[in-house]
Amino acid sequence: PSVVQNHNLSVIGGTKTVNYNISLGYVNNPGMIYYTDYQRYQLRSNINVNIKPWLSVGTDLFGYIDKNNPSSENAAAGGDVIFGSGAFNTVPGMTLYDPATGLYGGIQNPEEENVSNFNPYRRQWFYKTEYPTKTKRSVIKLHASVSPIKGLTIKGAFSYNYWERNVEHHLTDRDLFRFTFDGPVLIREGVVRTYIRRYNYKNTFRSSELTAQYKFNVNKLDATIFAGMSQEYNKYDTDFFIKYDLVDPSLGAIDAGMTNGNITGNYNEWAMRSYFGRINLNWDNRYLLEANLRADGSSKFAPENRWGYFPSAAVAWRISSEKFMEKTQNWLDDLKIRFSYGTAGNNNIPADQTSPVWSSGSTTWLNQFPSYWTSGIASGQSGSYASNPDLKWETTVTRNVGLD
């Protein structure tokens, strides 16, 4: 039976100056399908401290560590289990698995020796289970708020988000048997070319933000002035390597492989800095104005196109508050007309679109002079593309007229 365990322990409390919420979690899911087992440990913590009536600080923590069966993707998502060499090519009547002996079956009729010998149960288990796929994630946020004078609030925050996944595959296979009255007969030995294959993925994201907001009123005017800046940085790193022909299949070190395979690795990173501000004016709850401006600089663009400027504004007139509308209050108590205009920017492109792509390689020209660096376009390698230094911010313009 597949029994899923999900445990949570939470502690919530506080004092006049401190509030906290801490929780621990554990998940153990054996999976509805063989070789899809999953384990996860999780921590979450939120702590806020009011040091003074005008000063507060806090921290938010989140993190988890999980382990997944290395064959789970193949076992649960189809792949060779359903398509390819799996169930679609299985001969009807094949004994897939014998629980009494723990052995896997192949073709049971000797006359079908040349027919497909694929067993989808066997193909659920490609990799040794003692090397699970491991994922780690940690998110940390520090924040503070200070109100030095009436109406003024200054807030600052810093966040760090780290994610890492390590995939390790040790190829293996199972023997296939024909089950007879005299006992199981080996018909296919589970011998494969051994290898150790590793994928490592890392993503680091940092962000910081500082804002100030000032509220005040003069006579019939209520006003809010808001200004701030933020900065973000992201780096995604991958590497892959494989070695074949292990000296001994029981060895787990990469140096146990005698034949080198592919070794690849890459990373991309981007950063963005933003400045933004907003003014809200409200006169006697009749005339309303909001004006915004933000400037964003993105490393995804060339220096001459790096910055984008995006203004927006909205005005509204609450007609129902005018004296000439007093006679309509019994059937029309709120009437407002509004106009708005705004721009928004988009930089959702890969981080390296504006620079030429170069990859290492070895080319020997007719003069026997070796060149070890080739352009991705010239070499025709997959994933290469032409650079465009003229890329710039995409700007969307929105206009609005409304009657409420």
Tab-separated table of C-alpha atoms in Angstrom, residues 4 19 22 32 47 66 195 205 225 264 276 314-315 375 379 384:
chain	number	residue	atom	x	y	z
A	4	VAL	CA	1.377	9.311	2.204
A	19	ASN	CA	5.101	38.460	16.819
A	22	ILE	CA	7.319	29.262	12.916
A	32	MET	CA	1.074	5.780	-6.797
A	47	ILE	CA	9.234	37.273	12.970
A	66	ASP	CA	13.673	17.355	-0.988
A	195	TYR	CA	27.924	5.502	-16.751
A	205	PHE	CA	18.273	35.989	-7.055
A	225	ILE	CA	4.069	61.670	-2.165
A	264	THR	CA	29.145	21.273	-20.868
A	276	PHE	CA	9.952	55.358	-9.271
A	314	ALA	CA	-4.953	59.806	-14.117
A	315	VAL	CA	-7.477	62.553	-13.332
A	375	SER	CA	31.384	32.237	-33.418
A	379	SER	CA	30.099	27.077	-36.315
A	384	SER	CA	23.213	29.903	-31.437
